[in-house]
Coordinates of C-alpha atoms and ligand atoms in Angstrom, one line a residue:
X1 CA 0.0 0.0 0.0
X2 CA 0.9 3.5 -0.8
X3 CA 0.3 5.7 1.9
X4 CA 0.7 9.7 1.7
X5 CA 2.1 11.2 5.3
X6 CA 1.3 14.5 6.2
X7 CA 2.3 17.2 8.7
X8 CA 0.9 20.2 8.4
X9 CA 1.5 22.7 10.6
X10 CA 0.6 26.4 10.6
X11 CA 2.8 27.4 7.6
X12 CA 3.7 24.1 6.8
X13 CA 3.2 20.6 5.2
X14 CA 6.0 18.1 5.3
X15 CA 4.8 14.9 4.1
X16 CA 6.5 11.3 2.5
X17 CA 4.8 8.6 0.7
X18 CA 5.6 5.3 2.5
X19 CA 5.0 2.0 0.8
X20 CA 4.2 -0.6 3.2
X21 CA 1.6 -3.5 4.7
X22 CA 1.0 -5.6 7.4
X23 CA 3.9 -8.3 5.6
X24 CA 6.3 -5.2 5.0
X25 CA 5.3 -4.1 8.8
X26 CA 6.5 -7.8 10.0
X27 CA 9.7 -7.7 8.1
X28 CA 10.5 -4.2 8.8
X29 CA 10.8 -3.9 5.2
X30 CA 8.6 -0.9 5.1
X31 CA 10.0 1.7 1.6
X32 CA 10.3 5.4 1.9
X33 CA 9.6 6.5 -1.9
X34 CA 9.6 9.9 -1.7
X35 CA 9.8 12.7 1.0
X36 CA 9.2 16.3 0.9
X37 CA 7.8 19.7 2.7
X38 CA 6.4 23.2 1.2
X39 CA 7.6 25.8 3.8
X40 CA 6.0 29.5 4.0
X41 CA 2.8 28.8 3.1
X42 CA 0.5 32.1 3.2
X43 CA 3.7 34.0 0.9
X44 CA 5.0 35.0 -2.4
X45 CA 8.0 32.7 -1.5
X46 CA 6.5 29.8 -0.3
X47 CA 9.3 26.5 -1.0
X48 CA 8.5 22.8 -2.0
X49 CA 11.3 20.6 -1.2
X50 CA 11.2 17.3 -2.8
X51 CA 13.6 14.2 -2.8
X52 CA 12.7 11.4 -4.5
X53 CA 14.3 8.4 -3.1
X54 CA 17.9 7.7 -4.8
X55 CA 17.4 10.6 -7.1
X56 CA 18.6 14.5 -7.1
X57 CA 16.6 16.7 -4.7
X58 CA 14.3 19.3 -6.9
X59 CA 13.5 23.0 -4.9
X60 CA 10.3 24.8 -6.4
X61 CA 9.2 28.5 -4.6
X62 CA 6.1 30.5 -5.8
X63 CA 3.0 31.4 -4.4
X64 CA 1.5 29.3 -2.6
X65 CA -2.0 30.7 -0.5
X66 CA -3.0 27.7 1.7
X67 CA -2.9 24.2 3.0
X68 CA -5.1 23.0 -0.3
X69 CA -3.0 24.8 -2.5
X70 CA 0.6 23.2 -0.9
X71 CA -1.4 19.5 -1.1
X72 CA -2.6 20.4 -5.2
X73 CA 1.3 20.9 -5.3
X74 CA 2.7 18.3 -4.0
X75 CA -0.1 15.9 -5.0
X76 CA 1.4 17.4 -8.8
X77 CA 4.8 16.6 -8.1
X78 CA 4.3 13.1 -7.1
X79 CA 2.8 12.6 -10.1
X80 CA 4.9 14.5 -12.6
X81 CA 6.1 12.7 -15.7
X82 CA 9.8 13.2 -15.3
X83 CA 10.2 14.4 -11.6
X84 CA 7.2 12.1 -9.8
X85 CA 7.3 8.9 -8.1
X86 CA 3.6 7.4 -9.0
X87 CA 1.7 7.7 -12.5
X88 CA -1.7 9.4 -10.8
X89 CA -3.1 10.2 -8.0
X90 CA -5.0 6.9 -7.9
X91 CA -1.3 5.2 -7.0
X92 CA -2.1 6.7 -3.4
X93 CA -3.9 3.9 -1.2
X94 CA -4.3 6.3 1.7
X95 CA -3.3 9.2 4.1
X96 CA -2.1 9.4 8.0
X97 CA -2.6 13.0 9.3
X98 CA -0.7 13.7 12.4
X99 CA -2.7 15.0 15.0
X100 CA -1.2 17.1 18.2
X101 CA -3.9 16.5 20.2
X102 CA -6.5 13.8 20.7
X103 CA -7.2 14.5 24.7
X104 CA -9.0 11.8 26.5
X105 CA -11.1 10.9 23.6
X106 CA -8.0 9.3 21.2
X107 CA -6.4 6.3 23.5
X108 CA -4.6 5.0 19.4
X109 CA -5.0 6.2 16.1
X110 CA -8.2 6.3 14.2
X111 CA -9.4 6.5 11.2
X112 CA -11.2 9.8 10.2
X113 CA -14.6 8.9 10.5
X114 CA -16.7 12.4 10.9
X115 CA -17.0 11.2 14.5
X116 CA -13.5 11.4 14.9
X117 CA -13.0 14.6 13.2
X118 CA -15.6 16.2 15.6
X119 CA -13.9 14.9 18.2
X120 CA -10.5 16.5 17.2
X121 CA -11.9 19.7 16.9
X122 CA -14.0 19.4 20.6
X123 CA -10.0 19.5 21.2
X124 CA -8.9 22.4 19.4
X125 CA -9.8 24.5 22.8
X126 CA -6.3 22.1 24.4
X127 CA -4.0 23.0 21.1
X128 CA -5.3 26.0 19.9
X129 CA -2.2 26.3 17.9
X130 CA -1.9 22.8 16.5
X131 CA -4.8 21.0 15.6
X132 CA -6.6 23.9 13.8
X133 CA -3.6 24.1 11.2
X134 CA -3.8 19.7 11.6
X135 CA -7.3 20.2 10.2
X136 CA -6.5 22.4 7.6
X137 CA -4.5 19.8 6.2
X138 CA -7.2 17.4 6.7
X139 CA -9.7 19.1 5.5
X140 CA -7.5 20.0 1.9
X141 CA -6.4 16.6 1.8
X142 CA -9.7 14.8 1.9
X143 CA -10.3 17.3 -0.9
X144 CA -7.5 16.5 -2.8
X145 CA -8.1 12.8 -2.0
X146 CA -11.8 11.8 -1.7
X147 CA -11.8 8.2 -2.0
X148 CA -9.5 7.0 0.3
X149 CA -9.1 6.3 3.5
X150 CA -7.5 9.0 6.1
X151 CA -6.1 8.0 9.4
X152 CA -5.2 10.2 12.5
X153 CA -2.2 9.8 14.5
X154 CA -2.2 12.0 17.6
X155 CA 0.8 13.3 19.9
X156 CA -1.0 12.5 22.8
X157 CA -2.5 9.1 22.2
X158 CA 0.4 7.2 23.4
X159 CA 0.5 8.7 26.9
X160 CA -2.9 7.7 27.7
X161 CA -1.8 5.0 29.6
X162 CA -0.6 7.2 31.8
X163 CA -1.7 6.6 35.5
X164 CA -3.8 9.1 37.7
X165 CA -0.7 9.2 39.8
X166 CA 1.4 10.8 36.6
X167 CA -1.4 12.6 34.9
X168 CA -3.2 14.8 37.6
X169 CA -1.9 18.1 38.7
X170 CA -1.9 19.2 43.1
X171 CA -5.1 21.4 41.6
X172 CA -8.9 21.1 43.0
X173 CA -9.8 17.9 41.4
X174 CA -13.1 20.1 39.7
X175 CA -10.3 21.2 37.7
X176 CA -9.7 18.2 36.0
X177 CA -13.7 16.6 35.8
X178 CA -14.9 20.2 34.4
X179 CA -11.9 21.2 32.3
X180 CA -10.1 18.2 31.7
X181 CA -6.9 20.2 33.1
X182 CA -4.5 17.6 33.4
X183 CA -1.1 16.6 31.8
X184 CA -1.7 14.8 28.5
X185 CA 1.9 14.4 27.1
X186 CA 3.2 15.1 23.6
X187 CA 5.9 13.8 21.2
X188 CA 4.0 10.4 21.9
X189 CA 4.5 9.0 18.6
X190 CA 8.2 9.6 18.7
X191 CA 8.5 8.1 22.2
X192 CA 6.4 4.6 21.0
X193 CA 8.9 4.4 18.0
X194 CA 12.1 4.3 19.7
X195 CA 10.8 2.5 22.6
X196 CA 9.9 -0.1 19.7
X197 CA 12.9 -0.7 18.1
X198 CA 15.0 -0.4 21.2
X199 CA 12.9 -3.5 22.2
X200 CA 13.8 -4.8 18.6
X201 CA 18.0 -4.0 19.0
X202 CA 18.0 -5.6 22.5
X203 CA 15.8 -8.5 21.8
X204 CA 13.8 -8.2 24.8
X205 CA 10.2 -8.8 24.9
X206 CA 8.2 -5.4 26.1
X207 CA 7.0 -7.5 29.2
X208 CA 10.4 -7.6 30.1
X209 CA 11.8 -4.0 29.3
X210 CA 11.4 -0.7 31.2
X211 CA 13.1 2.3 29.2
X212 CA 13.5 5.8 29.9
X213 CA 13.3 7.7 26.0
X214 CA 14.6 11.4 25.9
X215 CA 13.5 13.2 23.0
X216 CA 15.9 16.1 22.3
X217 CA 15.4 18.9 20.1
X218 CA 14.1 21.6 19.4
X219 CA 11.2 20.7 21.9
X220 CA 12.4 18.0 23.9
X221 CA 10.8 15.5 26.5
X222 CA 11.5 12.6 28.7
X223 CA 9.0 9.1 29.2
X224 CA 9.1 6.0 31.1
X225 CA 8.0 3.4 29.3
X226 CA 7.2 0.3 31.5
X227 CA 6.0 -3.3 29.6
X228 CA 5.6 -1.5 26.1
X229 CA 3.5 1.6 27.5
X230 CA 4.1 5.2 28.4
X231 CA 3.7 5.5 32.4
X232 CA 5.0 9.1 32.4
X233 CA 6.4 12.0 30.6
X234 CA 7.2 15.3 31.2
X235 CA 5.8 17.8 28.9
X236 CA 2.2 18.3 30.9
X237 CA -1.1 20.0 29.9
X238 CA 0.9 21.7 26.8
X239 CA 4.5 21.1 26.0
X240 CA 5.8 23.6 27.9
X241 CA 6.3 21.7 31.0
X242 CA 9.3 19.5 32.0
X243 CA 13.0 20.2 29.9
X244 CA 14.8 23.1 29.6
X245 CA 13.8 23.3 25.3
X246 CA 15.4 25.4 22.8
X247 CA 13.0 28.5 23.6
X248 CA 10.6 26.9 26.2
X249 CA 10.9 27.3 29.9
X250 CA 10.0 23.7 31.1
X251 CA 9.2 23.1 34.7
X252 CA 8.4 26.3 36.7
X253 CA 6.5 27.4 39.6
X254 CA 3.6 29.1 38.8
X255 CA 3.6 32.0 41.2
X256 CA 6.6 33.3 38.8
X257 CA 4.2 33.9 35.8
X258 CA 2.0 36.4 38.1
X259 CA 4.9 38.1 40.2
X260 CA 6.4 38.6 36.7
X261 CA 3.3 39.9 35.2
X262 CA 2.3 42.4 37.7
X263 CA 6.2 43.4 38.3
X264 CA 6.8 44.2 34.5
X265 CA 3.3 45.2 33.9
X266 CA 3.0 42.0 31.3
X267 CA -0.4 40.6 29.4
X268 CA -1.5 37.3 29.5
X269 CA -0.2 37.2 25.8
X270 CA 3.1 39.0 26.7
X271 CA 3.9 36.4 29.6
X272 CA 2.8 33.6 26.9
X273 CA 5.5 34.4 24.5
X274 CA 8.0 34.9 27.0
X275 CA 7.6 31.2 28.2
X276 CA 7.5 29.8 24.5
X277 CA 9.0 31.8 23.0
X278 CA 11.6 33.9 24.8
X279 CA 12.8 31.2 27.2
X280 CA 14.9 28.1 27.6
X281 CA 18.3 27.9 26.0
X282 CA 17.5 30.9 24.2
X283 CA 16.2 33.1 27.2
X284 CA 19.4 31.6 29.3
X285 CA 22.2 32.3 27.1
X286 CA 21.3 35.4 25.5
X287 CA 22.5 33.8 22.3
X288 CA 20.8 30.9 20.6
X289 CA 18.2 28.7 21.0
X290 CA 20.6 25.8 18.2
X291 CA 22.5 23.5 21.0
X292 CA 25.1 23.4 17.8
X293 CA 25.8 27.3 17.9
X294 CA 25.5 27.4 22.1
X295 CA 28.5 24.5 22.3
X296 CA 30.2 26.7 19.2
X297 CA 29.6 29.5 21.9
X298 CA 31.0 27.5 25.1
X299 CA 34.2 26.3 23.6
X300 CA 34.8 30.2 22.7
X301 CA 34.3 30.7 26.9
X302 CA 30.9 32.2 26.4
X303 CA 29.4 31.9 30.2
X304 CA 26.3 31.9 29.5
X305 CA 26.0 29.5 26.8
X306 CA 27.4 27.1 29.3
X307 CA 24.7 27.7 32.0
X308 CA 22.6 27.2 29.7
X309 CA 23.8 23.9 28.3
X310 CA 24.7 22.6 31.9
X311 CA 20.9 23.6 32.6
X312 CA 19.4 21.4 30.2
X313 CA 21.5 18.4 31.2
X314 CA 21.0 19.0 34.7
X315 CA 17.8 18.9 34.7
X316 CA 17.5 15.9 31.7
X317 CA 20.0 14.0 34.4
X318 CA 17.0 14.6 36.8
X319 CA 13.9 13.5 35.1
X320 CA 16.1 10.0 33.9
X321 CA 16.2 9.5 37.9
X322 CA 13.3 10.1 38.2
X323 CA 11.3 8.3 35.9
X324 CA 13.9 5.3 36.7
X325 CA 13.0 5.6 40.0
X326 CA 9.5 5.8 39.0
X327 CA 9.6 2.0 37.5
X328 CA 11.7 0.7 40.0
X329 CA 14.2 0.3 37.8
X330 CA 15.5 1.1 34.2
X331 CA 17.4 -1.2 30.9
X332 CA 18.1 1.2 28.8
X333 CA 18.3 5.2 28.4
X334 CA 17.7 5.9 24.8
X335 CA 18.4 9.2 23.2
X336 CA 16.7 10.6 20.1
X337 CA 15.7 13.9 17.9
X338 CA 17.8 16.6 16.9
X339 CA 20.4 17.1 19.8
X340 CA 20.1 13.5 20.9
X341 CA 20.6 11.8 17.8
X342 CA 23.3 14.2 17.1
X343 CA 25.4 15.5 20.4
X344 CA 27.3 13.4 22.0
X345 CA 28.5 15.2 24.1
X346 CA 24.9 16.4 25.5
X347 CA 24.2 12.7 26.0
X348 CA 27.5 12.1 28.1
X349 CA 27.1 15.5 30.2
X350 CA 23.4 14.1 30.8
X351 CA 24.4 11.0 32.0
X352 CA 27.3 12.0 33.8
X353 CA 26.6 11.1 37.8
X354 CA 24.3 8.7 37.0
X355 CA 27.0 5.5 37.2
X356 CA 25.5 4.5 40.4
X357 CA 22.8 3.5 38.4
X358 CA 24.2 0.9 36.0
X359 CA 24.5 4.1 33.3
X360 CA 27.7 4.4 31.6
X361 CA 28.6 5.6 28.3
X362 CA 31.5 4.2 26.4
X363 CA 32.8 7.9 24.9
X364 CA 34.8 6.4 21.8
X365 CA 31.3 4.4 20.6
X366 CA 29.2 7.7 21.7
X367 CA 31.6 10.5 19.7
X368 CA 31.1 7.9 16.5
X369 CA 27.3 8.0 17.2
X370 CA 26.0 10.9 15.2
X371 CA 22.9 10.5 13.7
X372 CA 22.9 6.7 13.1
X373 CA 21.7 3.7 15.2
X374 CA 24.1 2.8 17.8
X375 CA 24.3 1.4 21.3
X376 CA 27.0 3.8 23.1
X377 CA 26.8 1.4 26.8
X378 CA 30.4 1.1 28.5
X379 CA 31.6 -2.8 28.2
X380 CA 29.2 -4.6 31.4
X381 CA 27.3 -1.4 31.8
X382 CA 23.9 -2.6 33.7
X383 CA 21.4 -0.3 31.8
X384 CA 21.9 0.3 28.2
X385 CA 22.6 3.7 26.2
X386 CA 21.4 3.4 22.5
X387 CA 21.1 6.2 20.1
X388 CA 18.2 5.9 17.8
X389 CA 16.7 8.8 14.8
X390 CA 13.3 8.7 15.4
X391 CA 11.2 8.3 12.2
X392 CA 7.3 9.4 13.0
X393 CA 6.6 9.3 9.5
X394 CA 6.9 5.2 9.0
X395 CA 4.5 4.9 12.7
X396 CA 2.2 6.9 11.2
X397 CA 2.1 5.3 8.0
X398 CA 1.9 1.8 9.5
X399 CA -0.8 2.9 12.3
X400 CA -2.6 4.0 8.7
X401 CA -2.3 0.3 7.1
X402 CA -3.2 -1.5 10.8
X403 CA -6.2 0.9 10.4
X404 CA -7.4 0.4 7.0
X405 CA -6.9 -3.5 7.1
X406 CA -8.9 -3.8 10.7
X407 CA -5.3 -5.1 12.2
X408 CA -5.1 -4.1 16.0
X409 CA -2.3 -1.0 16.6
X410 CA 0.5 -2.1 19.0
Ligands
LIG1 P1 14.8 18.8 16.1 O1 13.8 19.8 16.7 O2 14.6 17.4 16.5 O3 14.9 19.0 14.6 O4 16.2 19.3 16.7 C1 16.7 20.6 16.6 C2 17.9 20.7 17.5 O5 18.9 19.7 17.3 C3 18.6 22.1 17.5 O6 18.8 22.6 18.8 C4 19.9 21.8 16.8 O7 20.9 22.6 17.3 C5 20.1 20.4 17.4 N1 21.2 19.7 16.7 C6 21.2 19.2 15.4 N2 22.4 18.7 15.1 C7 23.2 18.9 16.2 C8 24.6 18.6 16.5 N3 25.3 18.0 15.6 N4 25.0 18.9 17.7 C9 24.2 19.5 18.6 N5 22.9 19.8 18.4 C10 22.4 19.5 17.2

């Protein structure tokens, strides 16, 4: 089956077509045919990026209005004669949409039955940023694409096995029953891919395996994974909570949001930005919110840059603890997304401390780790260090195929 992949996000669509089935699925023989993205949508500029597998990358940039307009496009260069991967349109067996947020309602994907899609915009009001532009991309898609099946793979879904314990806030419980304020979790499907194919490079069983998987980049988040499902994870009610991020606070105590506001006379909307947007490695440093340019920074002696970086290990070095501690116990630590696929020396000032544990990194295996598959464990280490990329696209097309041939999701 051909499935289309898209991501559409508020300016945005990155999408790959993914040829795979249940067999493929099995044999982890799953094919990426093409990949691509169309970035500044809603300008005279707007630029579609598209790499055909094996073949030269080709850059477009025009006009582009809106989400249908990208999906017309990109739906065109699938299909064109010399640069396309497919003959028509009709080639496309089906789409996966990712989804942000899928609250309570979305425990696994689903496909997008009107139900469903009412149900993800009775969300909209937890994500007001992400799943109106998710639905956008639905809604130009199913346009685009009338007579297949769409599927929706949420952010959240994973983390829905959370327990009480982990989900629920110190607040009035009214809180939670009348507003459904609680902490959902994000980067779920990233978390439930690594966690899988950890399970796959050690050979254990997920009965058997209790893993602690640290998403870093540019938003970055920690989950315990106990028997195959997410017990906890730190970003909380949205994904501000929990890490230090590139430009996100992460953990704070709430009385500094209205001290702040009434000291330096802030708006609601003013304090908003300043926690998304103006915080993190970015508000710490002074410099940069790319760990690449704040290490660039460190080795020059730049003070700052290094609080910053020793910040968001410290507190990384923390939640892996913690969420250890949280399972009674921990195999492996396994690192992924921008900075963890790519730093090593993030992972090892993260870890460092943590040898009482059974944690211990092997620093020749973990500099040669950039960006590929690797297990970086000392020699006899008791828990485990792996590197893995994380690759959301191939969960989200296989969630699609489970879906479409009635096959339970994992
Ligand atoms: P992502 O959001 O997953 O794309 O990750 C983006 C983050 O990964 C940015 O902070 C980048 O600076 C960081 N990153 C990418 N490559 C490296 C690298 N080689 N060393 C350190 N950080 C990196």
């Amino acid at each position: 089956m051909k499935v289309l992949v898209l991501n559409c996000g508020s300016s945005s669509v990155k999408y790959q077509l993914i040829e795979t089935s249940l067999e493929q699925i099995e044999a982890n023989a799953d094919v990426v045919i093409a990949k691509g993205s169309v970035d500044r949508i809603g300008t005279g500029s707007a630029v579609h990026t598209f790499q055909p597998a094996g073949r030269a990358k080709v850059t477009e940039s025009g006009e582009i209005l809106e989400h249908r307009e990208a999906l017309t496009q990109i739906v065109r260069m699938l299909t064109h004669a010399e640069k396309g991967v497919i003959a028509s349109p009709g080639e496309i067996d089906a789409v996966g949409h990712r989804v942000v947020h899928g609250g309570e309602k979305f425990t696994a994907s689903a496909l997008a039955t009107p139900e469903a899609i009412a149900a993800v915009e009775a969300c909209v009001p937890l994500a007001p940023l992400h799943n109106p532009p998710n639905l956008r991309g639905y809604e130009a898609a199913k346009r685009i694409l009338p007579d297949v099946p769409h599927a929706l793979v949420f952010d959240t879904a994973y983390h829905q096995t959370m327990p009480p314990v982990s989900y629920l806030y110190g607040l009035p419980y009214v809180l939670y029953s009348r507003h459904k304020i609680r902490r959902y979790g994000f980067h779920g499907t990233s978390h439930r891919f690594v966690g899988w194919r950890s399970r796959q490079l050690l050979g254990r069983p997920r009965e058997e395996t209790r893993l602690v998987t640290c998403h870093l980049g540019n938003g970055a988040s920690v989950c315990a994974i106990d028997h195959g499902r997410s017990v906890d994870t730190s970003m909380g009610f949205t994904p501000l909570e929990g890490l230090l991020m590139g430009t996100r606070s992460g953990d704070l105590d709430a009385s500094v949001v209205f001290h702040v506001m009434h000291e330096e006379d802030l708006t609601e909307h003013q304090v908003t930005t300043m926690l998304n947007k103006h915080s993190g490695l970015f508000g710490l440093s002074g410099v940069s919110n790319d760990m690449r340019e704040l290490l660039a920074e460190e080795a020059k002696g730049h003070e700052r840059a290094k609080l910053a970086i020793d910040l968001f290990c410290y507190r990384l070095r923390k939640y892996v603890a913690a969420y250890a501690g949280a399972m009674g116990g921990v195999d492996a630590v396994i690192f992924t997304g921008g900075i963890g696929e790519n730093s090593p020396a993030i992972r090892s000032r993260s870890l460092a401390g943590l040898e009482f544990m059974g944690l211990e990194v092997d620093e020749a295996k973990n500099a040669a780790a950039i960006g590929t598959e690797a297990d970086v464990s000392a020699a006899g280490a008791r828990v485990k260090t792996l590197v893995i990329p994380t690759n959301e696209e191939l969960i989200i097309a296989r969630d699609t195929v489970r879906l479409v041939a009635g096959a339970e999701n994992p």
